Amino acid sequence: MWKPDRSSKKPIYQQITDEMDRRIVYGEYPPGSFLPSERKLAEQLEVNRSTIVQAYEELRAKGIVESSAGNGTMVSKHMWEIHPSLTPNWRKYVDGGTFAPNLPFIRRVREVLREHESMVDFASGELSTDLFPNTAIQQLLREVPFEAHLGYDDPQGYLPLRESLATFLETHLDIRTTASSVLITSGSQQSLYLITQCLLTPGDAVAIEDPSYCYSLPMFQSAGLRLFRLPVYSDGMNPEDIRSLFRQHRIRMLFLNPNYQNPTGSILHPSKRSLLLNIAAELGIPIVEDDPFSLTSFDHQPPSNLKSIDTHSSVLYVGSLSKIAASGLRIGWLVAPQSVVKRLADARQQMDFGLSIVPQWLAHQFLATGLFDQHIHFLQDALAHKQALMIRALQQELQDLISFTPSYGGLNLWCKLEQPVDEFKLLEEAIKRGVVFMPGNVFGSEQGRIRLSYARPAIEDIGPGIIKFAQAYRSLLRG
Amino acid sequence: MWKPDRSSKKPIYQQITDEMDRRIVYGEYPPGSFLPSERKLAEQLEVNRSTIVQAYEELRAKGIVESSAGNGTMVSKHMWEIHPSLTPNWRKYVDGGTFAPNLPFIRRVREVLREHESMVDFASGELSTDLFPNTAIQQLLREVPFEAHLGYDDPQGYLPLRESLATFLETHLDIRTTASSVLITSGSQQSLYLITQCLLTPGDAVAIEDPSYCYSLPMFQSAGLRLFRLPVYSDGMNPEDIRSLFRQHRIRMLFLNPNYQNPTGSILHPSKRSLLLNIAAELGIPIVEDDPFSLTSFDHQPPSNLKSIDTHSSVLYVGSLSKIAASGLRIGWLVAPQSVVKRLADARQQMDFGLSIVPQWLAHQFLATGLFDQHIHFLQDALAHKQALMIRALQQELQDLISFTPSYGGLNLWCKLEQPVDEFKLLEEAIKRGVVFMPGNVFGSEQGRIRLSYARPAIEDIGPGIIKFAQAYRSLLRG
């Protein structure tokens, strides 16, 4: 991103004037659109707000922008002799479209994280940089000659990767499959997107866990689905709840995350699993098993999964490397009956023409060599350690004000605020002190719950981050 | 893909029986679903059909499958003591969904190409393997240390790539932009998909060139758009046609491919360009400029583009590396006003959580070093040579039976059959002789047109491929 050059002789405000002028001329800000607010641009460029005021003043003097009382700084419609109406009304286009935007809470958190690098991040359910297999990836890129074909690939994904995945799934997760039943996707997100777009129709009813990650996905809303709740208990959802939902709403699909459920961390009790599969099969309802976390298990023994005991072929199994290796690779997979895989692969062609060959080749090398096995042991131990640090800090700082059940895997600690406070206010207080988390609201949860992810922050930031969070919490109790 | 082991002592039919049994048990073919037809599986596994018949007979004897008269071989519903209704009706799910499948013509061609490796491919509008920058990519992977962050990336794409693209666009195409106005996508396909999903609403009218690549995109249908035609002449579409379409249908967006238009190869005449931009701005209609081919220009001088003279900010500029470097990298870009880029980036997060960092890093290295410049000169010369070879062969084999206008860039030759024949029959006759092409129908064209791509086949296959094609064409004239 462009930043002013502090060593230049040209004054900073003048550099900013020139840059904004250039962006306007280049069409980044069309006539009639608004420039970023003075406050926001000042934050982005790391300058005083007064510098921006001066730069905008200069643009105004040149007639390039005009102030529109209360609305900010608008690019003049009279530039280049353009008649006001002679340009697309981009705002109208941007506000249209069928695709629902992200939830405001999530956008707020992302924006804060983008703008403040020093923020302690308990919000993002992802790994910290040091937990990625950086050395292994660099080594593979340097040492293994890249010989894959650089043209369009098989719509289902790179065959050698699908083959190494079939072996990987059997070895690590007891899932037996073949390369023909595997679709390579750009992570679990794309698997879920393809399922909602291709196998369901607007108006269809689906059941999701409550609370769950799915509530934070506008993709369900974009697909026009009606969502119904399956409450999650400490031993997971209750299979019998499916019957009543089916009777009332003709549920057409179940979205479940049975292992280290996001956000609660719970595991669906083994005794409930056959019952769940039998009820789903009896009612003819497919189950989407979202399983990003099984291989994070702290005791090196992943819990069993539904797919491995799915004799009815009811389960669409969704996994990825994002939470167990590196999210930036964008490699996920779906294991499903072949007709489903073919249908989804065909639709995906229309959306993005398939995935890049390079990360697929890399993921194949990573899984097929022993590098993954070394990595996953290291990761499991590191996550267990980070959770322990977080728990210790919470106990020290907030004793009886917060409660939680430690998990045996996953990236998150699901917490109950014993003195309920407004989650949105708490988030803002926390941001002021340099720490972010996810309000339970994002997961469709009742008030007074939050998700603290211990995977993302650096080890040395966990304790200080919890101290800041505790200060934010206590400030609202005093208030 | 699994193939029988011909060196094994176990009979081939027995190996196939065991493999299909395994696939059924693994859930690839659920109870009640159909196995591939005997003919199709025989082709896939490269064995005699009688071997498959024997294998299916064996599965039937074991009670694993049953014959369903006329419908093929169905996996038994009584396996594992399952009551017939006790499993999802996958066929119903697969046939549902809002996402339209690919056109049958296109699926037919893809299937043929997948199953017969020796087919001469005049159908795929893509580069042959030897035209990719294979050595440059291998060199970059081996020699440049990979140091990019392996976590989730900026929703707009890898910043160093957006910066090198801004320079690339200015240097090669005279398009002035900044990193903030660039969205990195998984190729042009994803740019178009995001535009149709996020900026348009079902029922909206859009204008597309006739003939055009857009007709082959079920994505327009999936987005519920109404398509209206702008006829393409030898000097491109006529801007004045937009006015009448707007009056009649309130056109909300124009999709144009002004340079080396696909499939006609025509260039929108320079004298029409300002008029086009003025009319679009006057009516407030945004233009999507799809520009995959400009840099293939045989004389090393790319034609000018709309975006470089777009003073109204009406143009969404869509480009990619697919046709000028390697489609398998899946790197494309959209240049647009910042509010549009932000909206599309936000939606893309919901679909696939963004692109893999590895190909983005690689594309950045490729563009930022001199490697791209060396490559593009080589490519331009190679394409000119391949077109010349195709033209010579067509003139030799089909003299007055076919006509076309040579293009000065792009990958395709748009041909008129001077003795009209049924395109579908012609395609089937051609397939029988080992060659495929794209019927004009796929591009919404009138009868008697075909697209021959010279970029994809190997140099030594162009002449022999045209001979086979000529035989197929003549066989229908005699018939």
mmCIF file of N, CA, C and O in Angstrom, chain A residues 95 148 150 163 198 242 289 322 399 404 468:
data_model
loop_
_atom_site.group_PDB
_atom_site.id
_atom_site.type_symbol
_atom_site.label_atom_id
_atom_site.label_comp_id
_atom_site.label_asym_id
_atom_site.label_seq_id
_atom_site.Cartn_x
_atom_site.Cartn_y
_atom_site.Cartn_z
ATOM 1 N N ASP A 95 -24.565 -1.686 -3.993
ATOM 2 C CA ASP A 95 -25.564 -2.049 -2.992
ATOM 3 C C ASP A 95 -26.515 -3.128 -3.486
ATOM 4 O O ASP A 95 -27.319 -3.659 -2.723
ATOM 5 N N ALA A 148 4.476 -30.394 -12.797
ATOM 6 C CA ALA A 148 3.063 -30.551 -13.130
ATOM 7 C C ALA A 148 2.725 -29.700 -14.355
ATOM 8 O O ALA A 148 3.408 -28.732 -14.669
ATOM 9 N N LEU A 150 0.981 -26.999 -16.591
ATOM 10 C CA LEU A 150 0.543 -25.635 -16.258
ATOM 11 C C LEU A 150 -0.750 -25.208 -16.955
ATOM 12 O O LEU A 150 -1.090 -24.028 -16.972
ATOM 13 N N GLU A 163 -5.107 -38.691 -5.018
ATOM 14 C CA GLU A 163 -4.639 -40.018 -4.623
ATOM 15 C C GLU A 163 -3.914 -39.969 -3.269
ATOM 16 O O GLU A 163 -4.155 -40.820 -2.409
ATOM 17 N N CYS A 198 -25.365 -25.779 -5.209
ATOM 18 C CA CYS A 198 -25.638 -26.803 -6.230
ATOM 19 C C CYS A 198 -26.603 -27.882 -5.780
ATOM 20 O O CYS A 198 -27.190 -28.562 -6.606
ATOM 21 N N ILE A 242 -33.563 -33.995 15.438
ATOM 22 C CA ILE A 242 -33.719 -33.934 13.980
ATOM 23 C C ILE A 242 -35.144 -34.317 13.568
ATOM 24 O O ILE A 242 -35.737 -33.726 12.669
ATOM 25 N N GLU A 289 -20.600 -33.079 7.043
ATOM 26 C CA GLU A 289 -19.724 -33.169 8.216
ATOM 27 C C GLU A 289 -18.520 -32.255 7.992
ATOM 28 O O GLU A 289 -17.627 -32.559 7.211
ATOM 29 N N SER A 322 -6.408 -25.849 6.192
ATOM 30 C CA SER A 322 -6.329 -24.498 6.755
ATOM 31 C C SER A 322 -5.989 -24.468 8.243
ATOM 32 O O SER A 322 -5.204 -23.646 8.682
ATOM 33 N N GLN A 399 -10.860 -14.973 37.549
ATOM 34 C CA GLN A 399 -11.428 -15.965 38.484
ATOM 35 C C GLN A 399 -12.886 -16.337 38.206
ATOM 36 O O GLN A 399 -13.189 -17.007 37.230
ATOM 37 N N PHE A 404 -15.552 -21.642 31.488
ATOM 38 C CA PHE A 404 -15.307 -22.305 30.197
ATOM 39 C C PHE A 404 -14.976 -23.758 30.472
ATOM 40 O O PHE A 404 -14.626 -24.122 31.595
ATOM 41 N N LYS A 468 -5.455 -7.273 29.205
ATOM 42 C CA LYS A 468 -6.187 -6.168 28.570
ATOM 43 C C LYS A 468 -7.679 -6.479 28.452
ATOM 44 O O LYS A 468 -8.539 -5.633 28.686
#
